[in-house]
PDB file of C-alpha atoms and ligand atoms in Angstrom:
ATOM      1  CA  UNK M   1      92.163 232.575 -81.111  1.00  0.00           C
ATOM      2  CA  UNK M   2      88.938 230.948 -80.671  1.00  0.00           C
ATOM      3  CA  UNK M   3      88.415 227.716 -82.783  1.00  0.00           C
ATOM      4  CA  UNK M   4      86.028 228.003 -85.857  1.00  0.00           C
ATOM      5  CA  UNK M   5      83.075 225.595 -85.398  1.00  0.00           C
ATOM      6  CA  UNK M   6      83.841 223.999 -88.378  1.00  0.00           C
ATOM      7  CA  UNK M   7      87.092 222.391 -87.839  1.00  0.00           C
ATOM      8  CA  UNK M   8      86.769 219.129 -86.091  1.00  0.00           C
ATOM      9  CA  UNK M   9      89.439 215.899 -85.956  1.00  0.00           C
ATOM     10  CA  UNK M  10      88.422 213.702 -89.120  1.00  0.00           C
ATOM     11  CA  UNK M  11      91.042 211.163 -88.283  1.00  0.00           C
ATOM     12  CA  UNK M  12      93.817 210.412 -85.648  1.00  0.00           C
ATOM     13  CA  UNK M  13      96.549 207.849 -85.703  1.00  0.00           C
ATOM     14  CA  UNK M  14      98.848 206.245 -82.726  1.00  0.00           C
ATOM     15  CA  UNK M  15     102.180 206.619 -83.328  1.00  0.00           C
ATOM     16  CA  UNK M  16     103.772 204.278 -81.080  1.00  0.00           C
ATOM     17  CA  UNK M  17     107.302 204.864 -82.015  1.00  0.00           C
ATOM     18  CA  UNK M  18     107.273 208.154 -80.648  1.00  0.00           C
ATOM     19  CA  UNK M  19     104.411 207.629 -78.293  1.00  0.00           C
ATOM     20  CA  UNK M  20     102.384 210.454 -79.656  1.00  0.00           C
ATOM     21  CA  UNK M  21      98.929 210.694 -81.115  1.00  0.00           C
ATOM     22  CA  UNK M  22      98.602 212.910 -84.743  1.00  0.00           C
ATOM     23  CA  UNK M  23      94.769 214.060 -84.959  1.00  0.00           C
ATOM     24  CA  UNK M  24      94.408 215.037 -88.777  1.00  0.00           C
ATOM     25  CA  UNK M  25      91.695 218.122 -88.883  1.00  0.00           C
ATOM     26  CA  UNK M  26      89.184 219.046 -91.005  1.00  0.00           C
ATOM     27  CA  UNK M  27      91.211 222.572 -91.803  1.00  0.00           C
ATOM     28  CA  UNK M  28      93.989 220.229 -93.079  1.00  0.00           C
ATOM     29  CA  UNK M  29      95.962 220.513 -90.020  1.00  0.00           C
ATOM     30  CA  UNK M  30      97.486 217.917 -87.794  1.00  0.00           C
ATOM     31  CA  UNK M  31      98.074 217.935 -84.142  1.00  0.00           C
ATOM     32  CA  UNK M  32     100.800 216.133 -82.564  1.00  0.00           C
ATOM     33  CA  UNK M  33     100.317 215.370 -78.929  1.00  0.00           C
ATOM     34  CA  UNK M  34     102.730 213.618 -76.554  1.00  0.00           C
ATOM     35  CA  UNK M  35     100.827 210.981 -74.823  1.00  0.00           C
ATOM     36  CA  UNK M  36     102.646 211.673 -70.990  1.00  0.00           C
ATOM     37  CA  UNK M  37     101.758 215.552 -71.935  1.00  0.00           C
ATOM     38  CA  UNK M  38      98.237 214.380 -72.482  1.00  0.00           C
ATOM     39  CA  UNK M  39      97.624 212.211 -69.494  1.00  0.00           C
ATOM     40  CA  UNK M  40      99.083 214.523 -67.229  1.00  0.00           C
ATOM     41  CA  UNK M  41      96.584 217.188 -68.465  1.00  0.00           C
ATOM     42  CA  UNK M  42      93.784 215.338 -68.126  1.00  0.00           C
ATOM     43  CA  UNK M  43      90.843 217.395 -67.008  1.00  0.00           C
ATOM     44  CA  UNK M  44      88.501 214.636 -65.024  1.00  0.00           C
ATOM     45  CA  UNK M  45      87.713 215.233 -61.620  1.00  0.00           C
ATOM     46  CA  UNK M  46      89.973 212.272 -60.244  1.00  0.00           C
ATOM     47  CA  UNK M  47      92.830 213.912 -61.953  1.00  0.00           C
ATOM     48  CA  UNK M  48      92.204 217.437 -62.125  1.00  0.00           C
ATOM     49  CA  UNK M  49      90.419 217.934 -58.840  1.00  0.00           C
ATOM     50  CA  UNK M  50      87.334 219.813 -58.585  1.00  0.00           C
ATOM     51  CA  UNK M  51      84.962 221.745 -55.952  1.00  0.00           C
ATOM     52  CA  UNK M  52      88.058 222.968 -54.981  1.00  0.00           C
ATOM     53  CA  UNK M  53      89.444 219.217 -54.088  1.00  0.00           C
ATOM     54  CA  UNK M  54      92.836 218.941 -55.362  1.00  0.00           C
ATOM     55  CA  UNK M  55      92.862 216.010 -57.933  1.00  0.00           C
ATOM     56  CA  UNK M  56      95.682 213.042 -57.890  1.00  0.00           C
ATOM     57  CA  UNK M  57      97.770 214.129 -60.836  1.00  0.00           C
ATOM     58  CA  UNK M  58      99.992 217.113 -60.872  1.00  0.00           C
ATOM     59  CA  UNK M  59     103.026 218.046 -62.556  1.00  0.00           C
ATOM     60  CA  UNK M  60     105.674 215.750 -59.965  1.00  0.00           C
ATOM     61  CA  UNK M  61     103.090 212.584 -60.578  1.00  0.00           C
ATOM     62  CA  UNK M  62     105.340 209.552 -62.339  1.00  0.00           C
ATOM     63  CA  UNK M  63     102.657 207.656 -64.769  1.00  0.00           C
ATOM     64  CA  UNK M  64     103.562 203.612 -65.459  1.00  0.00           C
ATOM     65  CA  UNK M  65     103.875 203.590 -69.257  1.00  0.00           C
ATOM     66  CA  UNK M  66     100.541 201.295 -68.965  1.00  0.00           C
ATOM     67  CA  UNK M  67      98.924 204.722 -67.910  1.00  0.00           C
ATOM     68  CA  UNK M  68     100.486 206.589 -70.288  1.00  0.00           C
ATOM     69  CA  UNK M  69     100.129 204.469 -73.396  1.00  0.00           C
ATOM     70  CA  UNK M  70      96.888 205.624 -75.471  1.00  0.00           C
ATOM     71  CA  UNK M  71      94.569 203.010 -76.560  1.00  0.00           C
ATOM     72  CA  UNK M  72      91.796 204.332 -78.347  1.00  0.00           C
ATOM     73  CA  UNK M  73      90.249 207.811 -78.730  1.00  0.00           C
ATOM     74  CA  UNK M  74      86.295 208.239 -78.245  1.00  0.00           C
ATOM     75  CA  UNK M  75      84.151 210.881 -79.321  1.00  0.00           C
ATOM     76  CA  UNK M  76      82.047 212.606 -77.112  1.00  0.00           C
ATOM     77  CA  UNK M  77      79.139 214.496 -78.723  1.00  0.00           C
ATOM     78  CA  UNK M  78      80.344 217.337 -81.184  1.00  0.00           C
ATOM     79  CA  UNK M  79      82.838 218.989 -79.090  1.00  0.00           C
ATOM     80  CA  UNK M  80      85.634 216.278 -77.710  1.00  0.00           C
ATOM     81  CA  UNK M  81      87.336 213.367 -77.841  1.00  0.00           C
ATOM     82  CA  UNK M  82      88.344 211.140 -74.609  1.00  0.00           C
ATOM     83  CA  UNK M  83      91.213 209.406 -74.867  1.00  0.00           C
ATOM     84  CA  UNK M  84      91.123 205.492 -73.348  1.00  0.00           C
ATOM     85  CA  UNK M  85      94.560 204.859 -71.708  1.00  0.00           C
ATOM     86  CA  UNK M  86      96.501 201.403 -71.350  1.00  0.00           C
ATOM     87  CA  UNK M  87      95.063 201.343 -67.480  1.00  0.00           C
ATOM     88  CA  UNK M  88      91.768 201.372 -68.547  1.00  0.00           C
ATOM     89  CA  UNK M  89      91.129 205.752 -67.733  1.00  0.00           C
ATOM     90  CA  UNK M  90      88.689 206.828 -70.018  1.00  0.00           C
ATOM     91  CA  UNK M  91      87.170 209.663 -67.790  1.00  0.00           C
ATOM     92  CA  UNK M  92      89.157 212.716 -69.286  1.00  0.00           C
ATOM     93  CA  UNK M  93      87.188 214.701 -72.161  1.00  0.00           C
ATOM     94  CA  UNK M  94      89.654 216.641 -74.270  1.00  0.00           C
ATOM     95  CA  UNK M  95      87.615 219.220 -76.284  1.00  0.00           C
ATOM     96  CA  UNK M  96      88.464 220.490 -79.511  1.00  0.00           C
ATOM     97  CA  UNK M  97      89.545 223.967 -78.886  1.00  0.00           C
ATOM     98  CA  UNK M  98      91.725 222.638 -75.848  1.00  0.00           C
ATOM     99  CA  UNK M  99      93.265 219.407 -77.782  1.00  0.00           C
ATOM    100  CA  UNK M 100      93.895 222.086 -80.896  1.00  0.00           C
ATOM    101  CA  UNK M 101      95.165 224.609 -78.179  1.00  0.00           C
ATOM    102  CA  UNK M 102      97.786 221.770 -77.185  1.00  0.00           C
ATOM    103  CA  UNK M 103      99.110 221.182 -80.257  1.00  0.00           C
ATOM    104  CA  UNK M 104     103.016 220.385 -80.285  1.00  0.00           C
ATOM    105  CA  UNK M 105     103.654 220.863 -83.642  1.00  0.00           C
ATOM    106  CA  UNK M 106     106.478 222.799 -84.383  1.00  0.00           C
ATOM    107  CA  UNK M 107     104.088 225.538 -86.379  1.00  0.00           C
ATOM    108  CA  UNK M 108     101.720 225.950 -83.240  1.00  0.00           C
ATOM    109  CA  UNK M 109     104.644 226.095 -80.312  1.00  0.00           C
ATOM    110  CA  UNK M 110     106.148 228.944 -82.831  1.00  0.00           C
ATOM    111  CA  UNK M 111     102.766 230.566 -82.783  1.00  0.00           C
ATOM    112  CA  UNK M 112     102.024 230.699 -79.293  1.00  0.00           C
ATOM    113  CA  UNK M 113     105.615 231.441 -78.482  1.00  0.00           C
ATOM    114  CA  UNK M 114     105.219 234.411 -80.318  1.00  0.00           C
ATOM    115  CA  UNK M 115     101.608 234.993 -78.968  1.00  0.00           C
ATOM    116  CA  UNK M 116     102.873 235.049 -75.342  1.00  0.00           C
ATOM    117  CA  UNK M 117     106.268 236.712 -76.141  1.00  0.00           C
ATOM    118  CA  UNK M 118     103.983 240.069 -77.062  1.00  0.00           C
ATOM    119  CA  UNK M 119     104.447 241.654 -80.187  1.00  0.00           C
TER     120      UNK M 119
HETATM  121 ZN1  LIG W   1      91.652 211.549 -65.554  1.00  0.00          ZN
HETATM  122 ZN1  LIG W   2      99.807 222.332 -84.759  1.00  0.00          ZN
END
């Protein structure tokens, strides 16, 4: 289900305890996203490949927890946020649909789960 235009992040908060970020949305929702999850996922060229090139992060890559320990998030225009990790990677832009589409919540896993399990 597509993302309605109107529902963007309004806040997020670092929760280092669990090493997650929580991105609080302007439909009242909030996101929960591991932070290894996210920096394995991330969709820049130098990680994700592109042109064809395969990019330097796949699913056997180990990650220091410098790399994997989120520093800040940034917005990019109206449509995404890049997160800036602990080794100084800030390439990756996470758009809304695809951060929301990543949610770990237990409401949204449910959701899909049911989604891809057919009906
Ligand atoms: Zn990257
Ligand atoms: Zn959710």
């Amino acid at each position: 289900m597509p993302l309605p235009v109107d529902v963007v992040p309004e806040s997020y908060e670092l929760d280092e305890d669990h090493r997650r970020l929580m991105i609080s949305w302007s439909d009242g929702h909030t996101s929960a996203h591991d932070y290894e999850r996210l920096r394995r996922a991330c969709p820049c060229a130098w990680c994700a490949g592109e042109g064809g090139q395969k990019g330097s992060v796949d699913q056997t890559t180990t990650f220091s927890q410098q790399q994997t320990t989120l520093y800040e998030l940034q917005v990019v225009g109206r449509y995404g946020l890049t997160p800036v990790w602990g080794d100084g990677h800030h390439t990756g832009i996470f758009t809304y649909e695809k951060l929301r589409g990543s949610c770990q919540c237990d409401a949204c896993q449910a959701a899909r789960a049911r989604t891809a399990g057919g009906r």
